[in-house]
XYZ file of C-alpha atoms in Angstrom:
591
model
C 0.000 0.000 0.000
C 1.169 3.494 -0.837
C 1.294 5.729 2.248
C 2.503 9.246 2.854
C 3.865 10.807 6.026
C 0.570 12.623 6.525
C -1.311 9.324 6.769
C 1.162 7.936 9.298
C 0.866 10.991 11.543
C -2.889 11.496 11.095
C -3.674 7.934 12.141
C -1.117 7.968 14.994
C 0.684 4.960 13.569
C 3.947 5.646 15.417
C 4.724 7.344 18.741
C 5.725 10.966 18.504
C 8.041 10.962 21.536
C 9.385 8.665 24.226
C 7.186 9.795 27.108
C 5.720 6.790 28.826
C 1.944 6.803 28.758
C 0.639 6.327 32.297
C -3.060 6.526 31.335
C -3.103 3.415 29.163
C -4.677 0.218 30.268
C -1.731 -1.596 28.685
C 1.545 0.009 29.892
C 3.638 -2.555 27.985
C 1.928 -1.646 24.713
C 2.066 2.091 25.263
C 5.730 2.270 26.188
C 6.032 5.539 24.268
C 2.780 7.322 23.423
C -0.670 6.446 22.182
C -0.059 4.852 18.790
C -0.977 1.816 16.736
C 2.641 0.673 16.946
C 2.461 0.824 20.729
C -0.831 -1.049 20.776
C 0.438 -3.940 18.641
C 4.020 -4.133 19.895
C 4.174 -7.200 22.137
C 7.341 -8.482 20.483
C 9.862 -10.307 22.653
C 12.952 -10.735 20.465
C 15.842 -8.309 20.937
C 14.816 -5.710 18.354
C 14.096 -7.927 15.331
C 10.334 -8.151 15.811
C 9.982 -4.475 16.668
C 11.848 -3.386 13.530
C 9.775 -5.693 11.321
C 6.548 -4.376 12.851
C 7.641 -0.850 11.921
C 8.328 -1.974 8.337
C 4.965 -3.713 8.064
C 3.157 -0.609 9.313
C 4.980 1.500 6.725
C 4.277 -1.007 3.929
C 0.879 -2.725 4.342
C 0.200 -5.495 1.859
C -2.101 -5.240 -1.134
C -1.991 -8.941 -2.088
C -5.055 -10.633 -0.601
C -3.331 -14.031 -0.670
C -0.374 -12.760 1.374
C -2.671 -10.949 3.793
C -4.745 -14.084 4.330
C -1.600 -16.121 4.957
C -0.733 -13.815 7.849
C -4.326 -13.825 9.089
C -4.407 -17.653 9.013
C -1.367 -17.777 11.293
C -2.655 -15.063 13.624
C -5.941 -16.957 13.930
C -4.082 -20.182 14.705
C -1.935 -18.549 17.408
C -4.929 -16.662 18.826
C -6.978 -19.797 19.411
C -4.110 -22.031 20.625
C -3.084 -20.255 23.828
C -0.587 -22.902 24.966
C 1.244 -22.870 21.621
C 1.328 -19.066 21.623
C 2.674 -18.853 25.176
C 5.327 -21.523 24.629
C 6.578 -19.910 21.419
C 6.635 -16.454 23.000
C 8.068 -17.089 26.456
C 9.844 -20.379 25.881
C 11.384 -19.794 22.455
C 11.503 -16.130 21.447
C 11.938 -14.382 24.776
C 15.594 -13.507 25.196
C 16.498 -14.392 21.600
C 19.448 -12.188 20.676
C 19.421 -9.795 17.742
C 20.493 -12.275 15.068
C 20.012 -9.665 12.344
C 22.490 -7.166 13.801
C 25.001 -9.850 14.753
C 24.859 -11.195 11.191
C 25.483 -7.695 9.833
C 28.505 -7.289 12.105
C 29.783 -10.713 11.094
C 29.394 -9.854 7.413
C 31.295 -6.580 7.817
C 33.699 -7.948 10.454
C 32.878 -4.964 12.669
C 33.848 -5.651 16.305
C 32.941 -9.303 15.895
C 34.486 -11.467 18.602
C 34.530 -15.077 19.691
C 31.887 -14.143 22.243
C 29.551 -13.090 19.416
C 30.130 -16.407 17.681
C 29.061 -18.178 20.865
C 25.956 -15.978 21.137
C 25.021 -16.848 17.547
C 25.444 -20.553 18.258
C 23.142 -20.223 21.272
C 20.603 -18.459 19.071
C 20.781 -21.258 16.509
C 20.003 -23.770 19.265
C 16.642 -21.990 19.750
C 15.612 -23.202 16.299
C 15.310 -26.754 17.586
C 13.001 -25.678 20.392
C 10.825 -23.641 18.020
C 10.570 -26.584 15.611
C 9.808 -29.096 18.380
C 7.132 -26.816 19.824
C 5.401 -26.496 16.456
C 5.725 -30.166 15.503
C 4.381 -31.309 18.878
C 1.316 -29.070 18.638
C -2.031 -30.142 17.226
C -1.431 -27.808 14.263
C 1.716 -29.560 13.035
C -0.073 -30.608 9.834
C -1.483 -27.134 9.150
C -0.324 -26.355 5.584
C 0.234 -22.631 6.253
C 2.251 -23.264 9.411
C 4.262 -25.904 7.563
C 5.058 -23.787 4.513
C 5.818 -20.541 6.376
C 7.690 -21.856 9.418
C 8.096 -25.620 9.931
C 9.693 -26.536 6.596
C 12.043 -23.500 6.402
C 13.131 -23.972 10.038
C 13.811 -27.660 9.464
C 15.973 -26.791 6.449
C 17.805 -24.135 8.467
C 18.595 -26.556 11.272
C 20.159 -28.975 8.807
C 22.195 -26.253 7.103
C 23.424 -24.923 10.477
C 24.671 -28.323 11.666
C 28.286 -27.759 10.463
C 28.235 -24.305 12.104
C 27.188 -25.766 15.440
C 29.851 -28.453 15.185
C 32.431 -25.740 14.463
C 31.392 -23.754 17.541
C 31.399 -26.850 19.760
C 34.859 -27.781 18.493
C 36.310 -24.276 18.859
C 34.873 -22.724 22.032
C 36.329 -23.907 25.350
C 33.487 -25.040 27.675
C 35.743 -24.955 30.756
C 36.412 -21.251 30.218
C 32.670 -20.646 29.853
C 32.082 -22.291 33.231
C 34.371 -19.815 34.993
C 33.055 -16.824 36.961
C 32.907 -14.549 35.086
C 32.869 -16.683 31.925
C 35.718 -16.331 29.430
C 35.444 -16.901 25.703
C 38.517 -18.850 24.635
C 39.462 -21.225 21.860
C 39.886 -24.805 23.053
C 43.579 -25.524 23.809
C 43.348 -28.763 21.815
C 42.413 -26.771 18.689
C 46.041 -25.666 18.143
C 49.447 -26.957 19.331
C 50.682 -23.493 20.348
C 47.552 -22.881 22.385
C 47.932 -26.249 24.054
C 51.520 -25.487 25.118
C 50.582 -22.078 26.538
C 47.526 -23.553 28.250
C 49.670 -26.156 30.022
C 51.917 -23.429 31.476
C 48.900 -21.361 32.426
C 47.253 -24.308 34.180
C 50.471 -25.073 36.079
C 50.705 -21.467 37.287
C 47.050 -21.514 38.284
C 47.629 -24.687 40.292
C 50.522 -23.012 42.147
C 48.404 -19.921 42.816
C 45.631 -22.145 44.163
C 48.084 -23.977 46.431
C 49.388 -20.704 47.897
C 45.860 -19.461 48.416
C 44.874 -22.663 50.212
C 47.922 -22.311 52.451
C 47.214 -18.658 53.261
C 43.548 -19.340 53.891
C 44.413 -22.131 56.324
C 47.186 -20.158 58.069
C 44.933 -17.084 58.549
C 41.592 -18.830 58.851
C 40.264 -16.293 61.356
C 40.332 -13.564 58.707
C 38.278 -15.515 56.121
C 40.750 -14.805 53.294
C 39.379 -14.689 49.738
C 41.412 -15.004 46.544
C 40.213 -12.859 43.651
C 41.417 -11.995 40.212
C 41.418 -8.227 39.773
C 41.650 -6.514 36.382
C 44.134 -4.049 37.858
C 46.265 -6.266 40.125
C 45.773 -9.782 38.789
C 45.356 -12.406 41.515
C 45.288 -10.967 45.024
C 43.858 -11.624 48.464
C 40.926 -9.855 50.088
C 39.808 -9.716 53.713
C 37.363 -7.575 55.627
C 38.584 -4.062 56.419
C 38.349 -4.773 60.151
C 41.448 -7.001 59.834
C 43.668 -4.120 58.759
C 46.143 -4.567 61.652
C 46.364 -8.334 61.152
C 47.145 -7.870 57.452
C 49.928 -5.393 58.231
C 51.563 -8.011 60.473
C 51.825 -10.660 57.698
C 55.477 -11.085 56.559
C 56.332 -9.615 53.114
C 52.791 -8.321 52.629
C 51.977 -5.546 50.152
C 48.650 -3.809 50.655
C 47.288 -2.991 47.206
C 44.049 -1.188 47.983
C 41.802 -0.395 50.940
C 38.116 -0.085 50.136
C 34.865 -0.252 52.058
C 34.310 -3.829 51.001
C 37.750 -4.974 52.172
C 41.527 -4.843 51.990
C 43.302 -6.135 48.882
C 46.860 -7.399 49.363
C 49.513 -9.694 47.886
C 52.683 -11.462 49.061
C 56.203 -10.712 47.815
C 58.535 -13.733 48.229
C 56.710 -14.671 51.402
C 58.037 -17.075 54.008
C 55.603 -18.140 56.682
C 55.102 -21.228 58.887
C 52.298 -23.592 58.064
C 51.962 -26.141 60.843
C 55.201 -28.157 60.756
C 56.112 -26.757 57.301
C 57.483 -23.497 55.953
C 55.862 -22.184 52.700
C 58.050 -20.200 50.269
C 56.218 -18.319 47.548
C 56.374 -15.140 45.501
C 52.616 -14.758 45.057
C 52.927 -11.464 43.180
C 55.376 -13.098 40.777
C 53.036 -16.046 40.188
C 50.191 -13.657 39.434
C 52.372 -11.649 37.049
C 53.492 -14.795 35.217
C 49.877 -15.953 34.937
C 48.788 -12.641 33.396
C 51.643 -12.798 30.889
C 50.581 -16.320 30.002
C 46.978 -15.194 29.484
C 48.140 -12.402 27.200
C 50.241 -14.869 25.207
C 47.219 -17.188 24.893
C 44.998 -14.329 23.725
C 47.550 -13.279 21.103
C 47.948 -16.851 19.872
C 44.188 -17.333 19.512
C 43.713 -13.999 17.720
C 45.032 -15.455 14.483
C 42.857 -18.544 14.882
C 39.715 -16.552 15.642
C 40.191 -14.556 12.428
C 40.185 -17.747 10.358
C 37.218 -19.137 12.330
C 35.246 -15.952 11.631
C 36.044 -16.309 7.922
C 34.376 -19.725 8.000
C 31.421 -18.382 10.004
C 30.883 -15.596 7.451
C 29.816 -18.178 4.879
C 26.668 -18.681 7.007
C 25.603 -15.009 6.891
C 22.813 -15.568 4.286
C 21.368 -18.308 6.495
C 21.505 -16.028 9.535
C 19.495 -13.443 7.614
C 16.884 -16.106 6.828
C 16.868 -17.087 10.509
C 16.394 -13.457 11.584
C 13.572 -12.981 9.079
C 11.710 -16.095 10.276
C 12.161 -15.185 13.943
C 10.950 -11.618 13.364
C 7.903 -12.775 11.374
C 6.973 -15.270 14.070
C 7.460 -12.627 16.752
C 5.195 -10.090 15.013
C 2.436 -12.587 14.189
C 2.439 -13.805 17.797
C 2.339 -10.156 18.861
C -0.779 -9.611 16.724
C -2.416 -12.637 18.330
C -1.458 -11.386 21.793
C -2.877 -7.908 21.102
C -6.116 -9.469 19.864
C -6.387 -11.764 22.886
C -6.028 -9.016 25.514
C -8.456 -6.583 23.858
C -11.385 -5.736 26.132
C -13.735 -6.457 23.212
C -12.510 -9.284 20.951
C -10.993 -8.359 17.607
C -12.337 -10.067 14.516
C -10.798 -11.366 11.328
C -11.316 -8.984 8.376
C -12.658 -10.324 5.098
C -11.327 -9.070 1.761
C -13.377 -8.713 -1.394
C -11.764 -9.720 -4.702
C -11.343 -7.040 -7.351
C -13.610 -7.099 -10.385
C -12.868 -5.114 -13.544
C -14.555 -1.846 -14.503
C -14.405 -1.113 -18.199
C -11.898 1.654 -18.771
C -10.578 1.681 -15.220
C -8.238 -1.295 -14.942
C -8.624 -3.842 -12.167
C -10.621 -1.776 -9.669
C -14.200 -2.878 -9.130
C -17.238 -1.490 -7.270
C -16.355 -0.645 -3.703
C -18.257 -2.588 -1.098
C -17.405 -1.731 2.512
C -19.273 -3.190 5.462
C -18.062 -2.569 9.007
C -20.302 -3.547 11.885
C -19.631 -2.126 15.361
C -16.262 -0.725 14.357
C -14.096 0.875 17.028
C -11.056 3.166 17.164
C -8.252 0.790 18.151
C -6.200 3.377 20.050
C -8.948 5.322 21.803
C -10.821 2.299 23.117
C -7.934 1.234 25.370
C -7.581 4.586 27.111
C -8.476 4.595 30.784
C -11.750 6.301 31.627
C -13.204 6.118 28.104
C -16.223 4.086 27.053
C -15.996 3.943 23.287
C -19.209 3.938 21.244
C -18.926 1.541 18.255
C -20.413 2.535 14.904
C -21.293 0.894 11.617
C -20.236 1.818 8.101
C -22.274 0.329 5.272
C -21.272 1.315 1.759
C -22.703 -1.461 -0.342
C -23.806 -0.657 -3.909
C -27.404 0.484 -4.367
C -29.060 -0.603 -7.599
C -25.607 -1.699 -8.850
C -24.298 1.829 -8.265
C -21.311 1.857 -5.926
C -21.327 4.244 -2.979
C -17.770 5.445 -2.853
C -18.095 8.886 -1.221
C -19.356 9.332 2.323
C -19.987 12.872 3.631
C -20.007 13.151 7.419
C -21.639 16.140 9.097
C -22.460 17.032 12.688
C -21.279 19.126 15.629
C -17.712 19.733 16.697
C -16.499 17.153 19.211
C -19.233 14.818 17.973
C -16.845 12.158 16.683
C -16.631 12.892 12.935
C -12.829 12.798 12.770
C -12.692 9.766 15.065
C -15.152 7.926 12.810
C -13.032 8.738 9.767
C -9.714 7.793 11.407
C -11.321 4.622 12.724
C -11.766 3.336 9.184
C -8.159 4.202 8.322
C -6.853 2.254 11.328
C -9.055 -0.763 10.607
C -7.833 -0.863 6.997
C -4.199 -0.489 8.097
C -4.492 -3.249 10.707
C -6.220 -5.575 8.269
C -3.674 -5.105 5.487
C -0.688 -5.829 7.740
C -2.375 -9.115 8.665
C -3.870 -8.276 12.057
C -7.363 -8.801 13.420
C -9.404 -5.596 13.718
C -11.594 -3.922 16.369
C -15.013 -4.606 14.859
C -17.743 -7.221 14.932
C -17.565 -7.575 11.141
C -15.197 -5.972 8.635
C -15.485 -6.542 4.877
C -13.753 -4.393 2.261
C -11.350 -4.611 -0.707
C -7.578 -4.427 -0.394
C -6.665 -0.778 -0.907
C -3.561 0.055 -2.915
C -3.124 3.547 -1.410
C -4.210 5.550 1.633
C -4.251 9.351 1.535
C -5.233 11.771 4.296
C -5.826 15.504 4.472
C -6.506 16.340 8.121
C -5.904 19.450 10.205
C -5.474 23.114 9.431
C -2.025 24.540 10.007
C 0.526 26.578 8.135
C 4.140 25.774 7.337
C 6.085 28.932 8.116
C 9.479 27.407 7.360
C 8.358 26.916 3.743
C 6.415 30.166 3.564
C 3.150 28.265 3.083
C -0.149 29.485 4.549
C -2.866 27.255 6.000
C -4.970 27.375 2.849
C -1.960 26.903 0.563
C -0.929 23.856 2.591
C -4.407 22.356 2.135
C -4.363 22.946 -1.598
C -0.882 21.441 -2.057
C -1.918 18.314 -0.163
C -5.160 17.922 -2.110
C -3.398 18.436 -5.442
C -0.961 15.652 -4.587
C -3.792 13.365 -3.469
C -5.880 13.877 -6.603
C -2.934 13.365 -8.943
C -1.831 10.276 -7.026
C -5.299 8.712 -7.135
C -5.678 9.487 -10.829
C -2.478 7.574 -11.599
C -3.344 4.673 -9.295
C -5.075 1.797 -11.099
C -5.960 0.051 -7.830
C -8.376 1.093 -5.113
C -7.462 4.155 -3.068
C -8.817 5.299 0.286
C -8.999 9.084 0.842
C -9.740 10.640 4.237
C -10.466 14.387 4.150
C -11.276 16.312 7.316
C -12.981 19.731 6.994
C -11.373 21.004 3.820
C -11.511 24.730 3.056
C -11.269 26.200 6.546
C -8.352 28.429 5.537
C -10.356 30.631 3.172
C -13.795 32.240 2.886
C -16.941 30.156 3.322
C -17.916 30.547 -0.343
C -14.480 29.609 -1.662
C -14.178 26.720 0.786
C -17.588 25.330 -0.158
C -16.896 25.739 -3.869
C -13.537 24.004 -3.680
C -14.960 21.162 -1.588
C -17.783 20.650 -4.086
C -15.373 20.735 -7.018
C -12.996 18.243 -5.415
C -15.814 15.821 -4.607
C -17.188 16.113 -8.133
C -13.720 15.437 -9.570
C -13.408 12.318 -7.403
C -16.851 11.077 -8.429
C -16.316 11.675 -12.148
C -12.611 10.989 -12.641
C -11.593 8.562 -9.881
C -14.402 5.989 -9.495
C -11.912 3.421 -8.202
C -11.375 5.286 -4.934
C -13.311 5.512 -1.705
C -13.531 8.839 0.135
C -14.668 9.859 3.615
C -15.234 13.611 3.795
C -16.079 15.411 7.057
C -17.366 18.951 6.747
C -19.271 21.826 8.368
C -20.432 23.009 4.942
C -23.952 21.566 5.237
C -24.756 22.774 1.724
C -22.248 20.184 0.489
C -24.613 17.337 1.398
C -26.828 18.356 -1.542
C -24.293 16.821 -3.924
C -25.912 13.450 -3.152
C -28.951 14.553 -5.202
C -26.732 14.891 -8.263
C -24.521 11.857 -7.650
C -26.145 8.662 -6.285
C -22.671 7.365 -5.375
C -22.645 9.828 -2.433
C -23.930 8.779 0.972
C -24.654 11.256 3.769
C -24.236 10.350 7.429
C -24.131 12.475 10.573
C -22.989 12.173 14.169
C -25.748 12.507 16.739
C -26.195 14.895 19.653
C -28.956 15.843 22.101
C -29.584 19.570 22.067
C -31.505 21.363 24.817
C -32.077 25.022 25.546
C -28.899 25.399 27.599
C -27.000 22.210 26.924
C -25.713 19.842 24.256
C -24.842 16.185 24.843
C -22.709 14.349 22.288
C -24.037 10.839 21.623
C -21.141 9.813 19.307
C -23.473 7.674 17.238
C -23.451 7.743 13.429
C -26.778 7.744 11.600
C -27.733 7.940 7.933
C -28.643 11.258 6.386
C -27.178 14.747 6.651
C -27.188 16.859 9.784
C -29.815 19.609 9.656
C -28.315 21.955 12.200
C -25.024 23.542 13.226
C -24.056 23.291 16.883
C -21.166 25.764 16.921
C -22.783 28.133 19.446
C -23.689 25.224 21.723
C -20.094 24.030 21.753
C -18.963 27.583 22.545
C -21.340 27.556 25.521
C -19.688 24.360 26.753
C -16.395 26.290 26.797
C -17.906 28.940 29.149
C -17.875 31.782 26.623
C -19.105 35.120 28.025
C -22.894 35.365 27.673
C -22.508 38.712 25.920
C -20.564 37.002 23.137
C -23.194 34.284 22.780
C -25.995 36.887 22.574
C -24.124 38.793 19.859
C -23.580 35.560 17.891
C -27.259 34.634 18.198
C -28.309 38.087 17.048
C -25.928 38.073 14.107
C -27.136 34.633 13.042
C -30.784 35.711 13.168
C -30.071 38.828 11.091
C -28.225 36.738 8.505
């Protein structure tokens, strides 16, 4: 689907800042601000699912077959709660960012042995994902098989040599250390093996000295630690400061709140019937030199290992794509499952040809009890659902809907509601409605709001005209079905010019672009008369109860045009001075 930046901002597709929304019923969804992205983002992978969700929202599908494939999987995951939970929390949660690691591996940018290990751990998740799917009751589902099971099975087989390489290269003993170290196995190379033997011998001597010191000074509860600054050293509680100073050949390295760090220089001290001779500082220094020699020796080997691993980059990209798709589809199912009113699966109408207008056919839109996906989850709001029925009458399509009614009555919400439902449906998500049937739109255009653009030297009216010119030219070139949402066009000029332009634009759409569907909200009540000239126009209005001194918005949508303007009533709600209201009433009567 073709989208512009105006559509993305008008429909609140993405958050506008990073302020956490405390009024939402779903704080995890609304981690930034009220937005469709926030509502649907229940992804658990480390960035992959979230990035794919952004791409899908920017590029909704127009192929009904591809949309239905996604919807089939969302429906499967929605109804099978145990499968959904196991895939989300047992398989995808904590999965590293395979996509970014693969990019770093391909470019050899700061890629280390540790990253190779992380990739191997990620690959091991494939087996769990496959086993979870194959052990479910949907293992024979053809869509699940073709989209996930078969590709994952092929990936596991192709990654087998990579896993064997990692198992053969990475030293498990070093991983078991605290903190873990990422080293090449000593047996992988003769030089490494020789250095490792010396290192192990030094470590054994260090351990023997530590055991001796710990036994000799058992009252101080001596600990042996490896410090990045000092190497191996001893640590005791700071209350034993005097006792430490009395140890022969002691060197105090550091005194901190958590203890005293010290070492021994060529120490000689009695141990029962024996005398222990040791240069503990020298042993530590030799050990650190040995570690450095080992690291330098394995550097060359790691470079060649990474060269081999780089041959698997295309497969890692496939892995990342599958994991992200699974994450987003599960996220759609999760969002649908936690909705206060269940979402429903949208139905898409196939295109039928119109002579002279390519593939686009008569527009048939039926939405029963549709809701605004973002507004309905806000705390303290009880959203009023509404229907939209634009089925052809006497084989004449109804492709323009004019919405009239008072300010704050819900006209813009009703219009945006359709845009969100279409967007959600065409990315493969269930929608907030009891029933939703419409064609797959190839483009979505919006013209909402009245504001200038001072940086470009463009006035409010000029900005409206530029946007509408782009929309009309884009729809004229589009051979598919377009959806146009226009909110109160012509506010930036005189009433007569605004009404005339609105009428002309609607007439152009009706005559020249029959393959589009347009929702048009307006306060120009004279515009509703265009339905007498064009049977493809349908008038609806938002309802309100109007008393002598009050107005109550009902937020319902009914057929037919509105017969009254409620501007003064809305002004009264805002506590305007009574003198102003009297002047307005008098002026209106005189007119």
